Tab-separated table of C-alpha atoms and ligand atoms in Angstrom:
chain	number	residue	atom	x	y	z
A	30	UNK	CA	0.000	0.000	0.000
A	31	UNK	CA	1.190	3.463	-1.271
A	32	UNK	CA	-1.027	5.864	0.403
A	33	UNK	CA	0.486	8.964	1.088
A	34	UNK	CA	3.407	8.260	-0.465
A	35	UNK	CA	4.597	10.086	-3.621
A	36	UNK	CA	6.598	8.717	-6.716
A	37	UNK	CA	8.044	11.011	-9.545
A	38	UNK	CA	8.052	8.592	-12.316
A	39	UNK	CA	10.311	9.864	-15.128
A	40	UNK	CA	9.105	10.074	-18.780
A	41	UNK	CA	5.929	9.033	-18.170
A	42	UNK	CA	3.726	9.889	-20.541
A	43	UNK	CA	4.517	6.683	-22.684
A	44	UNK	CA	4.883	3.107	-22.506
A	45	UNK	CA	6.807	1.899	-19.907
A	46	UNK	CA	7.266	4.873	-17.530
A	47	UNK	CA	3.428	4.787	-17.852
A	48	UNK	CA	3.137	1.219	-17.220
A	49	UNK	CA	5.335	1.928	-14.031
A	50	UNK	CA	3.091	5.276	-12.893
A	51	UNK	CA	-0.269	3.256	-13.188
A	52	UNK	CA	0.585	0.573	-10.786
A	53	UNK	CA	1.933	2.859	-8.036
A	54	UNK	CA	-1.112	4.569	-8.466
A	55	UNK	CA	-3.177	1.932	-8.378
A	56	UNK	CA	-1.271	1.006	-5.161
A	57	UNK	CA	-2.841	4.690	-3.928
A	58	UNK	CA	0.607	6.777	-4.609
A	59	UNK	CA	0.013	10.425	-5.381
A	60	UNK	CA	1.945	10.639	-9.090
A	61	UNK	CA	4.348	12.895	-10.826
A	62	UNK	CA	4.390	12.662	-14.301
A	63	UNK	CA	7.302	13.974	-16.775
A	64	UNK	CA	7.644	13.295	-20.724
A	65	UNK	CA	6.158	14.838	-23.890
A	66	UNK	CA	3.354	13.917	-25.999
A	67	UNK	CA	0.038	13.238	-25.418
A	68	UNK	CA	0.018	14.516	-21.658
A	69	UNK	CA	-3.280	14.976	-20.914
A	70	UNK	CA	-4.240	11.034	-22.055
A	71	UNK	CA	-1.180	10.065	-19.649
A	72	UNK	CA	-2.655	12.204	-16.795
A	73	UNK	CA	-6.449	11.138	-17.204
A	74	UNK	CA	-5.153	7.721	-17.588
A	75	UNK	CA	-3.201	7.561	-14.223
A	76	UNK	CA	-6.018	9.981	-12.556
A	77	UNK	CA	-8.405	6.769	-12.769
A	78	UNK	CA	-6.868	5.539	-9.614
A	79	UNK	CA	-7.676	8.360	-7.335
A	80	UNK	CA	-4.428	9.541	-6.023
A	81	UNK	CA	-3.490	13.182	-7.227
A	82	UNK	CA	-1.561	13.439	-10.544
A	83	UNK	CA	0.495	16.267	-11.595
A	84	UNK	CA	3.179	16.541	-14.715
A	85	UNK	CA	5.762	18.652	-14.855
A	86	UNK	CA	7.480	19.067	-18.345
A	87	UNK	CA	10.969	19.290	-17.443
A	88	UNK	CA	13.279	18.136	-20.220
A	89	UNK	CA	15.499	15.011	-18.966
A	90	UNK	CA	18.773	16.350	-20.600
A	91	UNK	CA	18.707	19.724	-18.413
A	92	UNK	CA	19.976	19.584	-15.630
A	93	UNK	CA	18.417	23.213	-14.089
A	94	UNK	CA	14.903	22.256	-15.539
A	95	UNK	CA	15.877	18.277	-13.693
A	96	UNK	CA	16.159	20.460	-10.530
A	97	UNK	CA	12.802	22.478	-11.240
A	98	UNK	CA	11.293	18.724	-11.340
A	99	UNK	CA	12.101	17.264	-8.460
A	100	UNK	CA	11.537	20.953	-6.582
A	101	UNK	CA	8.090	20.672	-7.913
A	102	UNK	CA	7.466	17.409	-6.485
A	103	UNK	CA	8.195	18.711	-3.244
A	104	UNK	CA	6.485	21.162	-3.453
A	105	UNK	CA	2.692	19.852	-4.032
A	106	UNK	CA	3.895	16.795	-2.322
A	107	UNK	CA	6.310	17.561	0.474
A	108	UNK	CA	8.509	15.176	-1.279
A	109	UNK	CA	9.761	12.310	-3.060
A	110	UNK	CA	9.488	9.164	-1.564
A	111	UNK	CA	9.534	6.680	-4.915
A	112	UNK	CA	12.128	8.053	-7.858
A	113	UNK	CA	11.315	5.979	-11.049
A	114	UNK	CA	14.216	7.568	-13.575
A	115	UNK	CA	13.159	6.025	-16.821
A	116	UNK	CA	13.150	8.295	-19.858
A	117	UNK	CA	15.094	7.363	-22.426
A	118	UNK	CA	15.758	7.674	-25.986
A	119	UNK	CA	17.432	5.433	-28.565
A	120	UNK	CA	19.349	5.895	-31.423
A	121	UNK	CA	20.903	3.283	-33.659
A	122	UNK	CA	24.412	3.815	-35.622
A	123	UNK	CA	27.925	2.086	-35.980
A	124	UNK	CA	30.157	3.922	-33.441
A	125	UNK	CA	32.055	5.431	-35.996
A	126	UNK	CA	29.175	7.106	-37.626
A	127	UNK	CA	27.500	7.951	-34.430
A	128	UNK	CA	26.225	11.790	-34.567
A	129	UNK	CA	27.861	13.240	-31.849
A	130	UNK	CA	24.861	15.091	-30.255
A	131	UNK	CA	22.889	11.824	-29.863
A	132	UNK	CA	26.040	10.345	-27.995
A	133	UNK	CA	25.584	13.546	-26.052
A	134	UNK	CA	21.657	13.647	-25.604
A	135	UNK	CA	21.680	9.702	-24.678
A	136	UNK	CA	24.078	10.351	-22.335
A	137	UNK	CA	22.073	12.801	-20.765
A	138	UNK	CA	19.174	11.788	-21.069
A	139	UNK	CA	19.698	7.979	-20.125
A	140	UNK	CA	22.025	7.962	-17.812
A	141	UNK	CA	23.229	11.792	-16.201
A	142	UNK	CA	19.387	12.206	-15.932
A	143	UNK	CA	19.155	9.924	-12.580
A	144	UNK	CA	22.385	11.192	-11.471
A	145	UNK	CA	20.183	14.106	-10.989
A	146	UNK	CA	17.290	13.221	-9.658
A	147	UNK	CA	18.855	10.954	-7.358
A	148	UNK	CA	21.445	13.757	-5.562
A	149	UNK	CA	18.080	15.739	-5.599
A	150	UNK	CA	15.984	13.737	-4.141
A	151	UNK	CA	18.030	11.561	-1.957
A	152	UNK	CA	18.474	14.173	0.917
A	153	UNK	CA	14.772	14.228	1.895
A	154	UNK	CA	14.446	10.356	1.589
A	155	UNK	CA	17.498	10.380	3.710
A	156	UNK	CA	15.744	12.716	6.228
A	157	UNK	CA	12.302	10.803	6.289
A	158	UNK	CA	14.070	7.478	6.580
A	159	UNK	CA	12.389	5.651	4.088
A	160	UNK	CA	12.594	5.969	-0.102
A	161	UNK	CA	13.032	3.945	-3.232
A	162	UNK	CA	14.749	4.646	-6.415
A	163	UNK	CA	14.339	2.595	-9.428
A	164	UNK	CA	16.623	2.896	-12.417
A	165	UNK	CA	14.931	1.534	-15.538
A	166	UNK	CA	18.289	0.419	-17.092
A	167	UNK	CA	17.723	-2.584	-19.537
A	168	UNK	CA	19.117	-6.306	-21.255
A	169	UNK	CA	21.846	-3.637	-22.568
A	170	UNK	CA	22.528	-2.617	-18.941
A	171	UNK	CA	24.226	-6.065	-18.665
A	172	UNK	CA	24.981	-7.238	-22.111
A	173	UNK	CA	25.693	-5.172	-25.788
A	174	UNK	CA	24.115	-4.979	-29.030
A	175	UNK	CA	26.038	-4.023	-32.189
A	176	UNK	CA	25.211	-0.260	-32.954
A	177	UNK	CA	24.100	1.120	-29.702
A	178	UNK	CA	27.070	2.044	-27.990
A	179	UNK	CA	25.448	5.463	-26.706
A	180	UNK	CA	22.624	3.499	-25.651
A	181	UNK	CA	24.794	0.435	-23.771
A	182	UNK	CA	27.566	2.834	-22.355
A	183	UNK	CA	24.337	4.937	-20.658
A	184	UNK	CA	22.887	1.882	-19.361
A	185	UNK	CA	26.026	0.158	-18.279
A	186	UNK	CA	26.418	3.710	-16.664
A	187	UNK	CA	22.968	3.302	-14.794
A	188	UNK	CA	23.778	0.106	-13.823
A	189	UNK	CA	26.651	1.184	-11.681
A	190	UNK	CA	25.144	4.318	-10.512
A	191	UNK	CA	22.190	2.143	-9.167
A	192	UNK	CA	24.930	-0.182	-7.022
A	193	UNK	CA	26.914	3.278	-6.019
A	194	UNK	CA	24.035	4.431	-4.388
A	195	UNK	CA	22.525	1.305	-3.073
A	196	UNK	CA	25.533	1.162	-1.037
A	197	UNK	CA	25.892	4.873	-0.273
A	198	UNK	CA	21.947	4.125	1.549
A	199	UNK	CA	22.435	0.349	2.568
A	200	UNK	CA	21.859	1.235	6.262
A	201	UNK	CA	19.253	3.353	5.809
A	202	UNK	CA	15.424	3.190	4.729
A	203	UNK	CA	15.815	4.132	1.105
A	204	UNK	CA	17.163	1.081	-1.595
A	205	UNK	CA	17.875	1.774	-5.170
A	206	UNK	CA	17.337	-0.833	-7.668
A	207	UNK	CA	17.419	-0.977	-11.524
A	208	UNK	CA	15.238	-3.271	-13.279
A	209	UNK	CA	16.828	-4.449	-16.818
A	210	UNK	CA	13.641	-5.020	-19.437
A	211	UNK	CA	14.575	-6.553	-22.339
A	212	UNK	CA	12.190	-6.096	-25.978
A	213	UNK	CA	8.954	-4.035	-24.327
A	214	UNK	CA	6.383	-3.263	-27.792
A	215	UNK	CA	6.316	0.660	-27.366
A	216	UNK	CA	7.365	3.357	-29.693
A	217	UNK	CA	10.744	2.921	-28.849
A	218	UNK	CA	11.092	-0.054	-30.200
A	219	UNK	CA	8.090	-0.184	-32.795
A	220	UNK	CA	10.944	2.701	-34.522
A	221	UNK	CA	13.159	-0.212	-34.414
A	222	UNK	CA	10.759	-2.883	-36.053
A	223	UNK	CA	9.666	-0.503	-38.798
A	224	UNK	CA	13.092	0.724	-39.922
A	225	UNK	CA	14.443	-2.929	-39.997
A	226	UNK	CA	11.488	-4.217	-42.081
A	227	UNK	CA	11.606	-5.438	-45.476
A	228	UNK	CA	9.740	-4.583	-47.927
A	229	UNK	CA	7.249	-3.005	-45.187
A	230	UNK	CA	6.984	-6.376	-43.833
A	231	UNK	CA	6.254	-5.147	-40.186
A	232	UNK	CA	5.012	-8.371	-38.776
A	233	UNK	CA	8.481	-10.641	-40.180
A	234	UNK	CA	10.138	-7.341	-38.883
A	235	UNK	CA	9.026	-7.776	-35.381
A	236	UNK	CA	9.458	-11.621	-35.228
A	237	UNK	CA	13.159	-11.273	-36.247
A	238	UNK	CA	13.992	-8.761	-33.920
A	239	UNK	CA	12.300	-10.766	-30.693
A	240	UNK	CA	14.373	-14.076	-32.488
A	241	UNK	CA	17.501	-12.539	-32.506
A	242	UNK	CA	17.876	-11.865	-28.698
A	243	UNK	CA	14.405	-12.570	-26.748
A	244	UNK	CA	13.583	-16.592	-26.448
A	245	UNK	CA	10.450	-16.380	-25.058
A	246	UNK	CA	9.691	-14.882	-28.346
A	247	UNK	CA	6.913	-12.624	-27.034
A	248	UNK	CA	7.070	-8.689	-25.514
A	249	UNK	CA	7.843	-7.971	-21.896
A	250	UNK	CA	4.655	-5.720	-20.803
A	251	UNK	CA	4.935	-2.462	-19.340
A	252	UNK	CA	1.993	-4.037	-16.971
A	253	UNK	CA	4.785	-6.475	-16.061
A	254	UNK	CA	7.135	-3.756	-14.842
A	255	UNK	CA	4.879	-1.586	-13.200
A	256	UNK	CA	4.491	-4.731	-10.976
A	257	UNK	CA	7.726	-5.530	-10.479
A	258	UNK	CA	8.800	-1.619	-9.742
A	259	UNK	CA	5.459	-2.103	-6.984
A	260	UNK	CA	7.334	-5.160	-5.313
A	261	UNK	CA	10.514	-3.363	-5.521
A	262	UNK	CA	8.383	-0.932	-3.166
A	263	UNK	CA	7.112	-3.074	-1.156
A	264	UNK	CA	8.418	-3.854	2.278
A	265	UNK	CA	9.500	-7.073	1.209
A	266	UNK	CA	11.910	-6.023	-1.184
A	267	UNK	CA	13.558	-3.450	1.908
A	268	UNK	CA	16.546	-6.039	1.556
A	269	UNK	CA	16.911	-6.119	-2.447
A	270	UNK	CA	19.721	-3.376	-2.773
A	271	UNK	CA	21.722	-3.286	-5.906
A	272	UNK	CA	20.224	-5.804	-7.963
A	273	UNK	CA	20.081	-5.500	-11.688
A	274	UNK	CA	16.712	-7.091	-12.285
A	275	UNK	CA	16.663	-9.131	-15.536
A	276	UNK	CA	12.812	-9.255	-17.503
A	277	UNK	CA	13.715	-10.216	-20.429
A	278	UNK	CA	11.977	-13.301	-21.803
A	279	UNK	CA	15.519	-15.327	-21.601
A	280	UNK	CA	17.377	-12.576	-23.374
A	281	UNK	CA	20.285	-12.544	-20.346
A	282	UNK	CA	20.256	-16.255	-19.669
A	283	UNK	CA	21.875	-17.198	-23.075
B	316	LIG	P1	8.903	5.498	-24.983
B	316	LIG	O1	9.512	6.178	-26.143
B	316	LIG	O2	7.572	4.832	-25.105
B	316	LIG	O3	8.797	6.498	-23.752
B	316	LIG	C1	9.839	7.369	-23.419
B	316	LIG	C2	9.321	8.411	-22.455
B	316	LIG	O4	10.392	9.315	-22.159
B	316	LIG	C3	8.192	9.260	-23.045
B	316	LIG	O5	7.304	9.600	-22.013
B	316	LIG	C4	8.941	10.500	-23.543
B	316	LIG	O6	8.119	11.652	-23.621
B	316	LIG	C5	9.989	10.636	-22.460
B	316	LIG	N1	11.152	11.412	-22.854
B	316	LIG	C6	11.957	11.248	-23.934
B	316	LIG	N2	12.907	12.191	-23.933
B	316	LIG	C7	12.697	12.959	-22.834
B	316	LIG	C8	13.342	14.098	-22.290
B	316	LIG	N3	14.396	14.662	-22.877
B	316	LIG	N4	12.847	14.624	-21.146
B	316	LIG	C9	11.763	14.094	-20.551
B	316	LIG	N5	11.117	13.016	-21.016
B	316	LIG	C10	11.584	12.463	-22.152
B	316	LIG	O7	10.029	4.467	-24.497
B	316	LIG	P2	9.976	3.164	-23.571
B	316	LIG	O8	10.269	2.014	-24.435
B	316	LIG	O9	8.791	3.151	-22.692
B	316	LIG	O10	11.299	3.407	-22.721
B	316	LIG	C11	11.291	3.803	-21.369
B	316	LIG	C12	12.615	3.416	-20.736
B	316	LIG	O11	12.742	1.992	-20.769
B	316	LIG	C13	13.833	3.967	-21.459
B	316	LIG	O12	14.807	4.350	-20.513
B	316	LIG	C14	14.306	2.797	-22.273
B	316	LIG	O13	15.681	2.868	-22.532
B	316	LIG	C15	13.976	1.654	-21.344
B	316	LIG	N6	13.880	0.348	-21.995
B	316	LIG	C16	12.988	0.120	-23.008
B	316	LIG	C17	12.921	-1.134	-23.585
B	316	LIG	C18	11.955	-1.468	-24.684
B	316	LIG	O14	12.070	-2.568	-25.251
B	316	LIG	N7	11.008	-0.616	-25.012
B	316	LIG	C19	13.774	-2.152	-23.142
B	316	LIG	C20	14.671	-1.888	-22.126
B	316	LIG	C21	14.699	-0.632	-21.559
């Protein structure tokens, strides 16, 4: 149960950060929302639940509007007790041909982002004695693909950042946890399937690219997150500190 408590969920206006926001919640958190797009669907969506929803537009690779974010929290809140940091962005390029403001936006976005958010937010977690930060990191958190080295190096990053802090707070109330998805069906990756389709053969397009690296062959859900990020919440998970949490159809165990 998440009554009273308040998560600022991180590009959430879109699959998986969405996923994430409607299960907390659902568990009766009060919500802060972040991301572009279609805001007002991702606010009336997560409003169903009853807690009180808010979005704040900050862009991720800013580090004074990152600060404005996590100041608003606290302020219609009185803090941040759950820190989701999941926005992210993709791009897909040998490294030699990799435009050198996506290494730089990726960078920011994916990985210096929850540097932020956490040294923000940490200090009144710290004071309250109780918080939980949960790095959406990813299969390439642990293990590379040809042509995303922004995208791996950022992950790898978040990875390490998650088990910096996890030990920085390991006597204390808050834990920090990433969770590593592997193939999740939202834009993200639907950009993927349609620019490595043949002929405009979507549905070959999106069977190859689960064959290549995801046995199970099917999508990890953002429904499926959102309820692991809950348990990561939950008392029961007060002694999971570090982990790099693997739900991926297989993708890691090979
Ligand atoms: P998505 O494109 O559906 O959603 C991304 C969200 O981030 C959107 O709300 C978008 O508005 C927001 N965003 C993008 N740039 C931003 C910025 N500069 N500032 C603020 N918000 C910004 O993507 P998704 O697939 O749901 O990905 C969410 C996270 O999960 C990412 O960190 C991604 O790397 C990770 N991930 C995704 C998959 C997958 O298969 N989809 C797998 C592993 C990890």
């Amino acid at each position: 149960n998440l009554q009273g408590k308040t998560a600022l969920v991180t590009g959430s206006t879109s699959g998986i950060g969405l996923g994430i926001a409607l299960k907390l919640a659902e568990a009766g958190a009060n919500l802060v929302l972040n991301g572009f797009g279609d805001v007002e669907a991702a606010v009336a969506a997560v409003t169903v639940h009853g807690g009180q929803v808010r979005h704040h537009p900050a862009d991720m690779s800013k580090p004074v509007e990152i600060e404005t974010l996590v100041r608003y929290a606290e302020e219609q809140f009185g803090g941040v007790d759950i820190l989701v940091n999941n926005a992210g962005i993709q791009h897909v390029a040998p490294v030699e041909e990799f435009p050198v403001e996506r290494w730089d936006s990726i960078i920011a976005i994916n990985l210096s982002s929850a540097f932020h958010t956490t040294r923000l937010a940490l200090p009144g977690m710290r004071a309250r004695n109780w918080g939980r930060i949960i790095n959406i990191a990813s299969a390439h958190g642990l293990a590379a693909s040809a042509g995303k080295s922004a995208y791996v190096a950022a992950k790898h990053g978040l990875v390490g950042l998650t088990k910096s802090v996890a030990l920085e707070t390991a006597t204390t109330g808050v834990t920090c946890n990433a969770i590593c998805p592997g193939w999740v069906l939202t834009p993200l990756v639907q950009k993927q399937i349609d620019a490595r389709a043949v002929d405009g053969d979507v549905a070959r397009s999106r069977h190859d690219l689960l064959a290549e690296k995801q046995p199970s062959l099917d999508f990890v859900t953002p429904e499926q997150l959102g309820a692991l990020a809950l348990f990561l919440c939950s008392e029961a998970a007060e002694q999971v500190r570090g982990a790099a949490w693997n739900m991926d159809g297989g993708w890691l165990a090979q």
